[in-house]
Amino acid sequence: MTPQGRALRIAMVAAEAFPFAKAGGLGDVVGALPKALERQGARVMVLIPDYGFIDRRDHHIQPYAPAPVIRAPLGGHTVQTEIHAAWLPHSRVQVFLLRGGGYFDRDGIYDDPATRKGYPDEMQRFIFFMRGALQLLSELRAPLDVLHCHDAQTGLVPALLRRQYWEDPTLSGVRTLFTIHNAAYQGIYPRDALRWAGIDDGFFYPGSPFEYWGKVNFMKVGIEYADMISTVSPTYAAEIQSDPEYGAGLEGVLRRRAGDLFGIVNGADYEVWNPETDPLIPANYSQDDLSGKAICRRELLQRLGLPAAEGPVIGVVSRLVAQKGLDLIEQAVSQIAELGVLVLLGEGDLNYQQFFKQIALKYPQRVATRIGFDNSLAHSIEAGCDMFLMPSKYEPCGLNQLYSLRYGTIPIVRATGGLADTVADYDPVSNTGTGFRFYAYNPGEMMYAIRRAVELYRDRPRWQAMMRRAMSQNWSWDASARAYMQLYARICESR
Ligand code: ADP
């Protein structure tokens, strides 16, 4: 509620929203948080790019009749922009999809699947999206309280709002929240970005929000201009201010805004990730009846061509990038294969893809690798594995450990960022904890955590008690949505 006692009106701008477009956790968040906010009484809409791969029929996407076409300013011209609309499933959250100039009629969100690299016109693509989104919001004339911008692809929005729309009848008083989902992806481009965005080049000077080592850094602009900033876990909020390993050069900027920076842990969408109802897994199960999990395990091994396993089945579902701690797995893979079966699904860096494909050939009975993005297999891995490994170098929040907890698939994590905030270490004395944690970033520490897990796995009653403890945790979006509601209210009060 606003101080005036009416429903808060929020618009989210992001490059991803599940189920329309998802490359990682950002998509999950923008697909789920608006629904949870709606349950708290907010009115929410979402704006995303209209990528060429989005299935129009599956998602019931229609031209937005009241404003099917707008013109988005870009680089001194305007671009004809088609507006489509749909609904987030099971909600009254309207999703607006923007396309034009040929910027989004493609198969990839960030990377071109053909080259595995960002599109060469990445900068223009997202500037176009930001300008189009603001133009649409202005033309919709729907009153708004907070414009919630997510990650670098929307980093210029708070600045554009203040510099371009300060007299706009709809947008002039709107407040902004900028959420950092991953501080390592900052959107750093040549100075020319300002011309494309329609921001006066005079704002580009050392020390300005628009200047970053001779370039323009979209994330920096978002941090500097937003009314408030959030990131996706309290531990990560502290890490990005204190350590260049985490803040990736933005520590100083973030520290300056420490009073306006908040950490709110993500939730899991239990409408999508719930072993009791999940239609993508071979058998449903619950804390009270775990029998379905054994079926999921058997079928997963079969699906991947692995024999029935004695030891634990350990899952990994991940973007294959250095952040995710894959070099630790690389260094320890033979030890892991001795203790259990490793099942890995991911795509990303070619070196990792190559390595994990080779290792599956070397240990055909103990390691299975699937390269690609496969949502249904991701669900089957969550359900069919005994343990889930996330040895991340850093992890802003992480969602797979939350899904793992719900699926009784015990997470083994490096205690960083959101992993530290959501997984409690097993304590054999009090018989408490929901997973296994390690701290120092090296394969020996990771293996020690895996060995502790395997030891407990052999003690069936204790292991099953741990599974039930994990499954009974509540990481639904509701608590996080309440925290966002408080933050929005605070932003409005600071008007
Ligand atoms: P990040 O956003 O850094 O990739 P998160 O743990 O926050 O990491 O979110 C990752 C999300 O993407 C999860 O929902 C996970 O299941 C999904 N995911 C990652 N890689 C794949 C893949 N190859 N196939 C299917 N889903 C994937």
Coordinates of C-alpha atoms and ligand atoms in Angstrom, one line a residue:
M1 CA 0.0 0.0 0.0
T2 CA 1.1 3.6 -0.6
P3 CA 1.0 6.1 2.3
Q4 CA -2.3 7.2 0.8
G5 CA -3.6 3.7 1.4
R6 CA -4.2 2.6 -2.2
A7 CA -2.6 -0.3 -4.1
L8 CA 1.0 0.2 -5.2
R9 CA 1.4 0.3 -8.9
I10 CA 4.6 -1.3 -10.2
A11 CA 6.1 -1.7 -13.6
M12 CA 9.0 -4.1 -14.1
V13 CA 11.5 -3.7 -17.0
A14 CA 13.8 -6.6 -17.7
A15 CA 15.4 -8.6 -20.5
E16 CA 13.9 -11.9 -19.3
A17 CA 10.6 -13.2 -17.8
F18 CA 9.7 -16.9 -17.5
P19 CA 7.9 -18.5 -19.3
F20 CA 8.4 -16.2 -22.2
A21 CA 12.2 -15.8 -22.2
K22 CA 14.7 -17.2 -19.7
A23 CA 18.5 -17.6 -19.7
G24 CA 18.9 -17.9 -15.9
G25 CA 17.7 -16.8 -12.6
L26 CA 16.6 -13.3 -13.8
G27 CA 13.9 -14.9 -15.9
D28 CA 12.6 -16.9 -12.9
V29 CA 12.5 -13.8 -10.7
V30 CA 10.7 -11.6 -13.2
G31 CA 8.3 -14.5 -13.9
A32 CA 7.4 -15.1 -10.3
L33 CA 7.9 -11.9 -8.2
P34 CA 5.1 -9.9 -10.0
K35 CA 2.6 -12.7 -9.1
A36 CA 3.7 -12.7 -5.5
L37 CA 3.4 -8.9 -5.4
E38 CA -0.1 -9.2 -6.8
R39 CA -1.0 -11.6 -3.9
Q40 CA 0.2 -8.8 -1.6
G41 CA -2.2 -6.3 -3.2
A42 CA 0.0 -4.6 -5.7
R43 CA -0.8 -3.9 -9.4
V44 CA 2.0 -5.0 -11.5
M45 CA 2.9 -5.0 -15.2
V46 CA 6.0 -6.3 -16.9
L47 CA 7.9 -5.1 -20.0
I48 CA 10.3 -7.4 -21.9
P49 CA 11.8 -7.5 -25.4
D50 CA 9.8 -9.6 -27.9
Y51 CA 12.4 -12.1 -28.9
G52 CA 11.9 -14.0 -32.2
F53 CA 11.9 -17.4 -30.5
I54 CA 9.0 -16.7 -28.2
D55 CA 6.1 -18.9 -29.1
R56 CA 3.1 -16.6 -29.7
R57 CA 0.5 -19.3 -29.6
D58 CA 1.8 -21.1 -26.5
H59 CA 1.7 -17.9 -24.5
H60 CA -1.5 -16.4 -26.1
I61 CA 0.4 -13.3 -27.3
Q62 CA -1.8 -10.7 -29.1
P63 CA -1.1 -7.3 -30.6
Y64 CA -1.8 -4.7 -27.9
A65 CA -4.9 -3.2 -29.4
P66 CA -4.9 0.2 -27.7
A67 CA -1.4 1.0 -28.8
P68 CA -0.2 -1.7 -31.3
V69 CA 2.6 0.5 -32.6
I70 CA 4.7 3.3 -30.9
R71 CA 7.8 5.1 -32.0
A72 CA 10.9 4.7 -29.8
P73 CA 13.6 7.3 -29.9
L74 CA 17.0 5.9 -30.8
G75 CA 20.2 7.6 -31.8
G76 CA 18.4 10.8 -33.1
H77 CA 15.7 8.9 -35.0
T78 CA 12.7 7.0 -34.0
V79 CA 12.1 3.3 -34.5
Q80 CA 8.7 1.8 -35.2
T81 CA 8.0 -0.5 -32.3
E82 CA 5.3 -3.2 -32.3
I83 CA 3.7 -3.8 -28.9
H84 CA 2.2 -7.2 -28.1
A85 CA 0.7 -8.2 -24.8
A86 CA 0.0 -11.4 -22.8
W87 CA -0.5 -12.5 -19.2
L88 CA 1.8 -14.1 -16.7
P89 CA 0.2 -17.5 -16.2
H90 CA -2.3 -17.7 -13.4
S91 CA -2.3 -14.0 -12.7
R92 CA -3.6 -10.6 -13.8
V93 CA -0.1 -9.4 -14.5
Q94 CA 0.0 -8.0 -18.0
V95 CA 3.2 -8.5 -19.9
F96 CA 4.1 -6.1 -22.7
L97 CA 6.5 -7.3 -25.4
L98 CA 8.4 -4.8 -27.6
R99 CA 10.0 -5.4 -30.9
G100 CA 11.3 -3.2 -33.7
G101 CA 14.3 -2.3 -35.9
G102 CA 15.1 -6.0 -36.2
Y103 CA 16.7 -5.9 -32.8
F104 CA 14.9 -8.8 -31.3
D105 CA 13.7 -11.0 -34.2
R106 CA 16.5 -13.5 -33.3
D107 CA 17.0 -16.9 -31.6
G108 CA 19.1 -15.7 -28.6
I109 CA 18.5 -13.5 -25.6
Y110 CA 22.0 -12.2 -25.1
D111 CA 24.2 -14.5 -27.2
D112 CA 23.8 -15.5 -30.8
P113 CA 23.4 -19.3 -30.6
A114 CA 25.5 -19.5 -33.9
T115 CA 28.6 -17.8 -32.4
R116 CA 27.9 -18.2 -28.7
K117 CA 28.9 -14.6 -28.3
G118 CA 26.8 -11.5 -27.6
Y119 CA 25.2 -9.9 -30.7
P120 CA 27.5 -7.2 -32.2
D121 CA 24.7 -4.7 -31.7
E122 CA 24.0 -5.7 -28.1
M123 CA 24.3 -2.0 -27.0
Q124 CA 21.8 -0.7 -29.5
R125 CA 19.4 -3.6 -28.8
F126 CA 19.0 -2.8 -25.2
I127 CA 19.1 1.0 -25.5
F128 CA 16.2 0.5 -28.0
F129 CA 14.4 -1.6 -25.5
M130 CA 14.9 0.9 -22.7
R131 CA 13.7 3.8 -24.8
G132 CA 10.8 1.8 -26.1
A133 CA 9.8 0.7 -22.7
L134 CA 9.7 4.3 -21.3
Q135 CA 7.9 5.6 -24.4
L136 CA 5.3 2.9 -24.0
L137 CA 4.8 3.6 -20.3
S138 CA 4.4 7.3 -21.2
E139 CA 1.8 6.5 -23.8
L140 CA -0.1 4.0 -21.7
R141 CA -0.8 6.8 -19.3
A142 CA -1.4 4.2 -16.5
P143 CA -0.3 5.9 -13.2
L144 CA 2.7 4.3 -11.7
D145 CA 4.5 4.5 -8.3
V146 CA 7.7 2.5 -8.9
L147 CA 9.5 1.5 -12.0
H148 CA 11.5 -1.6 -11.0
C149 CA 14.5 -2.1 -13.3
H150 CA 16.5 -5.3 -13.4
D151 CA 20.2 -5.6 -14.3
A152 CA 22.4 -3.9 -16.8
Q153 CA 20.0 -4.2 -19.8
T154 CA 17.8 -1.7 -18.0
G155 CA 20.5 0.3 -16.3
L156 CA 19.9 3.6 -18.1
V157 CA 16.2 3.7 -17.4
P158 CA 16.4 5.6 -14.1
A159 CA 18.6 8.2 -15.7
L160 CA 16.5 8.5 -18.9
L161 CA 13.4 8.8 -16.7
R162 CA 15.0 11.8 -14.9
R163 CA 16.6 13.4 -18.0
Q164 CA 14.0 12.8 -20.6
Y165 CA 10.7 12.3 -18.9
W166 CA 10.8 14.8 -16.1
E167 CA 7.9 16.7 -17.5
D168 CA 5.9 13.7 -18.7
P169 CA 2.4 13.7 -17.1
T170 CA 2.6 9.9 -16.3
L171 CA 6.3 9.4 -15.6
S172 CA 7.5 12.6 -13.9
G173 CA 7.0 11.6 -10.3
V174 CA 7.7 7.9 -10.7
R175 CA 10.3 6.4 -8.4
T176 CA 12.9 3.8 -9.3
L177 CA 14.4 0.6 -7.9
F178 CA 17.3 -1.0 -9.6
T179 CA 18.0 -4.6 -8.8
I180 CA 21.4 -6.2 -9.4
H181 CA 21.0 -9.9 -10.2
N182 CA 24.7 -10.3 -11.1
A183 CA 27.2 -7.5 -10.7
A184 CA 29.6 -9.2 -13.1
Y185 CA 27.5 -8.4 -16.1
Q186 CA 27.6 -4.6 -16.3
G187 CA 27.0 -3.7 -19.9
I188 CA 30.1 -1.6 -20.6
Y189 CA 30.0 0.2 -24.0
P190 CA 31.8 3.0 -25.9
R191 CA 30.9 6.6 -25.1
D192 CA 28.7 6.6 -28.2
A193 CA 26.1 4.7 -26.1
L194 CA 25.0 8.1 -24.8
R195 CA 24.2 9.4 -28.3
W196 CA 22.2 6.3 -29.0
A197 CA 20.3 6.8 -25.8
G198 CA 19.7 10.5 -26.3
I199 CA 21.8 11.6 -23.3
D200 CA 23.8 14.7 -23.8
D201 CA 27.5 14.0 -24.3
G202 CA 28.3 16.8 -21.9
F203 CA 27.4 14.4 -19.0
F204 CA 30.4 12.3 -19.9
Y205 CA 33.4 13.3 -17.7
P206 CA 35.5 11.6 -15.2
G207 CA 33.6 11.0 -12.0
S208 CA 30.2 11.3 -13.7
P209 CA 27.6 8.6 -13.3
F210 CA 27.9 8.1 -17.1
E211 CA 31.7 7.6 -17.2
Y212 CA 33.5 4.4 -16.3
W213 CA 37.2 4.2 -17.3
G214 CA 36.5 6.0 -20.5
K215 CA 33.3 4.0 -21.3
V216 CA 29.7 4.0 -20.3
N217 CA 28.7 1.3 -17.8
F218 CA 24.9 0.7 -17.7
M219 CA 25.0 -0.9 -14.3
K220 CA 26.9 2.0 -12.8
V221 CA 24.4 4.4 -14.2
G222 CA 21.5 2.3 -12.7
I223 CA 23.3 2.3 -9.3
E224 CA 23.9 6.0 -9.4
Y225 CA 20.5 7.2 -10.6
A226 CA 18.0 4.8 -9.1
D227 CA 16.2 6.0 -6.0
M228 CA 17.1 2.7 -4.3
I229 CA 19.1 -0.3 -5.2
S230 CA 18.6 -3.9 -4.3
T231 CA 20.3 -7.2 -4.9
V232 CA 19.2 -10.7 -4.5
S233 CA 20.5 -11.7 -1.1
P234 CA 21.8 -10.0 2.0
T235 CA 25.2 -11.7 1.9
Y236 CA 25.7 -10.7 -1.7
A237 CA 24.8 -7.1 -0.8
A238 CA 27.6 -7.1 1.6
E239 CA 30.1 -8.9 -0.7
I240 CA 29.7 -6.6 -3.6
Q241 CA 30.5 -3.6 -1.5
S242 CA 33.5 -5.0 0.2
D243 CA 35.5 -7.1 -2.3
P244 CA 36.5 -6.5 -6.0
E245 CA 36.0 -10.3 -6.6
Y246 CA 32.3 -9.7 -6.1
G247 CA 31.8 -6.0 -6.9
A248 CA 33.8 -6.4 -10.1
G249 CA 34.9 -2.7 -10.0
L250 CA 31.7 -1.2 -8.7
E251 CA 32.5 -1.7 -5.0
G252 CA 33.2 2.0 -4.5
V253 CA 30.0 3.2 -6.3
L254 CA 28.0 0.7 -4.3
R255 CA 29.6 1.7 -1.0
R256 CA 28.7 5.3 -1.7
R257 CA 25.1 4.2 -1.9
A258 CA 25.3 1.7 1.0
G259 CA 22.4 3.4 2.8
D260 CA 20.1 2.8 -0.2
L261 CA 21.2 -0.7 -1.0
F262 CA 19.2 -3.7 0.3
G263 CA 19.5 -7.5 0.0
I264 CA 16.3 -9.4 -0.6
V265 CA 16.7 -13.1 -1.2
N266 CA 14.8 -14.6 -4.1
G267 CA 12.0 -17.1 -3.7
A268 CA 11.1 -20.2 -5.5
D269 CA 8.0 -20.4 -7.5
Y270 CA 6.3 -23.4 -6.0
E271 CA 3.6 -23.4 -8.7
V272 CA 6.4 -24.4 -11.1
W273 CA 8.9 -26.1 -8.8
N274 CA 7.0 -28.5 -6.6
P275 CA 7.5 -32.3 -6.5
E276 CA 3.9 -32.8 -5.4
T277 CA 2.5 -31.3 -8.6
D278 CA 5.4 -31.0 -11.1
P279 CA 4.1 -32.4 -14.5
L280 CA 7.6 -32.6 -15.9
I281 CA 8.8 -35.4 -13.6
P282 CA 8.0 -39.1 -13.9
A283 CA 6.4 -39.4 -10.5
N284 CA 5.2 -36.9 -7.9
Y285 CA 6.2 -37.2 -4.3
S286 CA 6.0 -35.3 -1.0
Q287 CA 7.6 -35.3 2.5
D288 CA 5.1 -37.8 3.7
D289 CA 5.5 -40.2 0.8
L290 CA 9.0 -40.2 -0.8
S291 CA 8.4 -43.3 -2.9
G292 CA 8.0 -41.2 -6.1
K293 CA 11.5 -39.9 -5.7
A294 CA 12.9 -43.4 -6.1
I295 CA 11.0 -43.6 -9.4
C296 CA 12.4 -40.3 -10.5
R297 CA 15.9 -41.4 -9.7
R298 CA 15.5 -44.7 -11.6
E299 CA 14.0 -43.0 -14.6
L300 CA 16.6 -40.2 -14.7
L301 CA 19.5 -42.8 -14.8
Q302 CA 17.7 -44.7 -17.5
R303 CA 17.0 -41.5 -19.5
L304 CA 20.7 -40.7 -19.4
G305 CA 21.8 -44.2 -20.2
L306 CA 23.4 -44.8 -16.8
P307 CA 23.2 -48.1 -14.9
A308 CA 21.4 -48.3 -11.5
A309 CA 23.8 -46.6 -9.0
E310 CA 24.9 -47.8 -5.6
G311 CA 26.2 -44.4 -4.4
P312 CA 24.4 -41.1 -4.5
V313 CA 23.4 -39.4 -7.7
I314 CA 24.8 -35.8 -7.7
G315 CA 23.3 -33.2 -10.0
V316 CA 24.5 -30.0 -11.6
V317 CA 22.3 -27.7 -13.7
S318 CA 24.2 -24.6 -14.5
R319 CA 25.3 -22.1 -17.0
L320 CA 28.8 -23.3 -17.8
V321 CA 30.8 -20.2 -16.8
A322 CA 33.7 -19.7 -14.4
Q323 CA 31.3 -18.1 -11.8
K324 CA 29.7 -21.5 -11.1
G325 CA 32.9 -23.1 -9.7
L326 CA 33.2 -25.6 -12.5
D327 CA 37.0 -25.7 -12.3
L328 CA 36.6 -27.2 -8.8
I329 CA 34.4 -30.0 -10.3
E330 CA 37.0 -30.4 -13.1
Q331 CA 39.8 -30.9 -10.7
A332 CA 37.9 -33.3 -8.5
V333 CA 35.8 -35.2 -11.1
S334 CA 37.5 -38.5 -10.7
Q335 CA 37.0 -38.5 -6.9
I336 CA 33.4 -37.5 -7.4
A337 CA 32.9 -40.4 -9.8
E338 CA 34.4 -42.8 -7.3
L339 CA 31.9 -41.8 -4.6
G340 CA 28.7 -41.5 -6.8
V341 CA 27.2 -40.7 -10.1
L342 CA 27.5 -37.2 -11.6
V343 CA 24.8 -35.8 -13.8
L344 CA 25.4 -32.4 -15.5
L345 CA 23.2 -30.3 -17.6
G346 CA 24.4 -27.0 -18.9
E347 CA 25.6 -24.8 -21.7
G348 CA 28.1 -22.1 -22.0
D349 CA 31.9 -21.9 -22.4
L350 CA 33.2 -24.2 -25.0
N351 CA 36.1 -25.4 -22.8
Y352 CA 33.7 -26.6 -20.1
Q353 CA 31.4 -28.2 -22.6
Q354 CA 34.3 -30.1 -24.1
F355 CA 35.6 -31.1 -20.8
F356 CA 32.4 -32.5 -19.4
K357 CA 31.6 -34.3 -22.7
Q358 CA 35.0 -36.0 -22.5
I359 CA 34.7 -36.9 -18.9
A360 CA 31.3 -38.6 -19.7
L361 CA 33.1 -40.7 -22.3
K362 CA 35.8 -41.6 -19.8
Y363 CA 33.4 -42.6 -17.1
P364 CA 30.4 -43.8 -19.1
Q365 CA 28.9 -45.6 -16.1
R366 CA 29.5 -42.8 -13.6
V367 CA 29.1 -39.5 -15.4
A368 CA 26.4 -38.2 -17.8
T369 CA 26.7 -34.8 -19.5
R370 CA 23.9 -33.1 -21.4
I371 CA 24.8 -29.8 -23.2
G372 CA 22.0 -27.5 -23.9
F373 CA 19.1 -25.6 -22.3
D374 CA 16.5 -28.2 -21.3
N375 CA 13.9 -27.1 -18.8
S376 CA 12.2 -30.5 -18.6
L377 CA 15.5 -32.3 -17.9
A378 CA 16.4 -29.6 -15.3
H379 CA 13.2 -30.6 -13.4
S380 CA 14.0 -34.3 -13.8
I381 CA 17.5 -33.7 -12.4
E382 CA 16.1 -31.8 -9.4
A383 CA 13.7 -34.7 -8.7
G384 CA 15.9 -37.7 -9.6
C385 CA 19.2 -36.8 -7.9
D386 CA 20.1 -37.4 -4.2
M387 CA 22.4 -34.3 -4.0
F388 CA 22.9 -31.1 -5.9
L389 CA 26.3 -29.5 -6.2
M390 CA 26.8 -25.7 -6.4
P391 CA 30.4 -24.8 -5.7
S392 CA 30.0 -21.3 -7.0
K393 CA 32.9 -18.8 -6.8
Y394 CA 30.2 -16.2 -6.2
E395 CA 26.4 -16.6 -6.3
P396 CA 24.1 -13.5 -6.0
C397 CA 21.2 -15.7 -4.9
G398 CA 21.0 -19.0 -6.8
L399 CA 17.7 -20.7 -7.4
N400 CA 18.7 -24.3 -7.9
Q401 CA 19.5 -24.8 -4.3
L402 CA 16.0 -23.6 -3.4
Y403 CA 14.5 -26.0 -5.9
S404 CA 16.8 -28.7 -4.5
L405 CA 15.6 -28.2 -1.0
R406 CA 12.0 -28.5 -2.1
Y407 CA 12.7 -31.7 -4.1
G408 CA 14.6 -33.3 -1.1
T409 CA 17.8 -33.2 -3.2
I410 CA 20.4 -32.2 -0.6
P411 CA 22.4 -29.1 -1.7
I412 CA 26.2 -29.1 -1.4
V413 CA 27.2 -25.4 -1.7
R414 CA 30.0 -23.0 -1.3
A415 CA 28.9 -20.6 1.4
T416 CA 28.8 -17.4 -0.7
G417 CA 26.0 -15.0 -1.5
G418 CA 22.5 -16.4 -1.5
L419 CA 23.8 -19.9 -1.0
A420 CA 25.1 -18.9 2.4
D421 CA 21.7 -17.3 3.2
T422 CA 19.6 -20.2 2.3
V423 CA 21.4 -23.5 3.0
A424 CA 22.2 -24.4 6.6
D425 CA 25.1 -26.7 7.2
Y426 CA 24.5 -30.2 8.6
D427 CA 25.4 -30.5 12.3
P428 CA 25.7 -34.2 13.3
V429 CA 25.5 -33.3 17.0
S430 CA 22.2 -31.5 16.9
N431 CA 21.1 -33.4 13.8
T432 CA 20.1 -30.1 12.1
G433 CA 20.8 -28.4 8.8
T434 CA 19.5 -28.7 5.3
G435 CA 22.7 -29.2 3.3
F436 CA 26.5 -29.2 3.3
R437 CA 28.6 -26.0 3.0
F438 CA 32.2 -25.3 2.4
Y439 CA 34.0 -22.0 2.5
A440 CA 37.5 -21.8 0.9
Y441 CA 37.4 -22.0 -2.8
N442 CA 39.4 -25.1 -3.5
P443 CA 38.7 -28.7 -4.6
G444 CA 39.9 -30.2 -1.3
E445 CA 37.3 -28.2 0.7
M446 CA 34.5 -29.1 -1.8
M447 CA 35.4 -32.8 -1.6
Y448 CA 35.4 -32.7 2.2
A449 CA 31.8 -31.4 2.0
I450 CA 30.9 -34.0 -0.6
R451 CA 32.4 -36.8 1.6
R452 CA 30.5 -35.6 4.6
A453 CA 27.3 -35.8 2.5
V454 CA 28.1 -39.2 1.2
E455 CA 28.8 -40.5 4.7
L456 CA 25.4 -39.3 5.9
Y457 CA 23.7 -40.7 2.8
R458 CA 24.7 -44.1 4.0
D459 CA 22.8 -43.6 7.2
R460 CA 19.3 -43.9 5.6
P461 CA 17.2 -42.8 8.6
R462 CA 19.3 -39.7 9.2
W463 CA 19.5 -38.9 5.5
Q464 CA 15.7 -39.2 5.0
A465 CA 15.2 -37.0 8.1
M466 CA 17.4 -34.4 6.4
M467 CA 15.5 -34.7 3.1
R468 CA 12.3 -34.0 5.0
R469 CA 13.8 -31.1 6.8
A470 CA 14.9 -29.6 3.5
M471 CA 11.5 -30.2 1.9
S472 CA 9.7 -28.5 4.8
Q473 CA 11.6 -25.2 4.3
N474 CA 9.5 -22.4 3.0
W475 CA 11.4 -20.3 0.4
S476 CA 8.3 -19.3 -1.4
W477 CA 8.1 -15.8 -2.9
D478 CA 5.7 -14.5 -0.3
A479 CA 8.2 -13.5 2.3
S480 CA 10.4 -11.9 -0.3
A481 CA 7.5 -10.1 -2.0
R482 CA 6.6 -8.6 1.4
A483 CA 10.2 -7.3 1.7
Y484 CA 9.9 -5.8 -1.7
M485 CA 6.5 -4.2 -0.8
Q486 CA 8.2 -2.6 2.2
L487 CA 11.0 -1.4 0.1
Y488 CA 8.6 0.1 -2.5
A489 CA 6.7 1.8 0.2
R490 CA 9.9 3.2 1.6
I491 CA 11.0 4.5 -1.8
C492 CA 7.6 6.2 -2.2
E493 CA 7.8 7.8 1.2
S494 CA 11.3 9.1 0.4
R495 CA 9.7 11.2 -2.3
Ligands
ADP1 P1 22.0 -17.9 -12.9 O1 20.9 -16.9 -12.9 O2 23.3 -17.4 -12.5 O3 22.2 -18.7 -14.1 P2 20.4 -19.2 -10.9 O4 20.6 -20.4 -10.0 O5 19.9 -18.0 -10.2 O6 21.7 -19.0 -11.7 O7 19.3 -19.6 -11.9 C1 19.5 -20.5 -12.9 C2 18.1 -20.9 -13.5 O8 18.3 -21.4 -14.8 C3 17.5 -22.1 -12.8 O9 16.1 -22.1 -12.9 C4 18.1 -23.3 -13.5 O10 17.3 -24.5 -13.4 C5 18.1 -22.8 -14.9 N1 19.1 -23.3 -15.8 C6 20.4 -23.0 -15.9 N2 21.0 -23.7 -16.9 C7 20.0 -24.5 -17.5 C8 20.0 -25.5 -18.5 N3 21.1 -25.8 -19.2 N4 18.8 -26.0 -18.8 C9 17.7 -25.7 -18.2 N5 17.7 -24.9 -17.1 C10 18.8 -24.2 -16.8

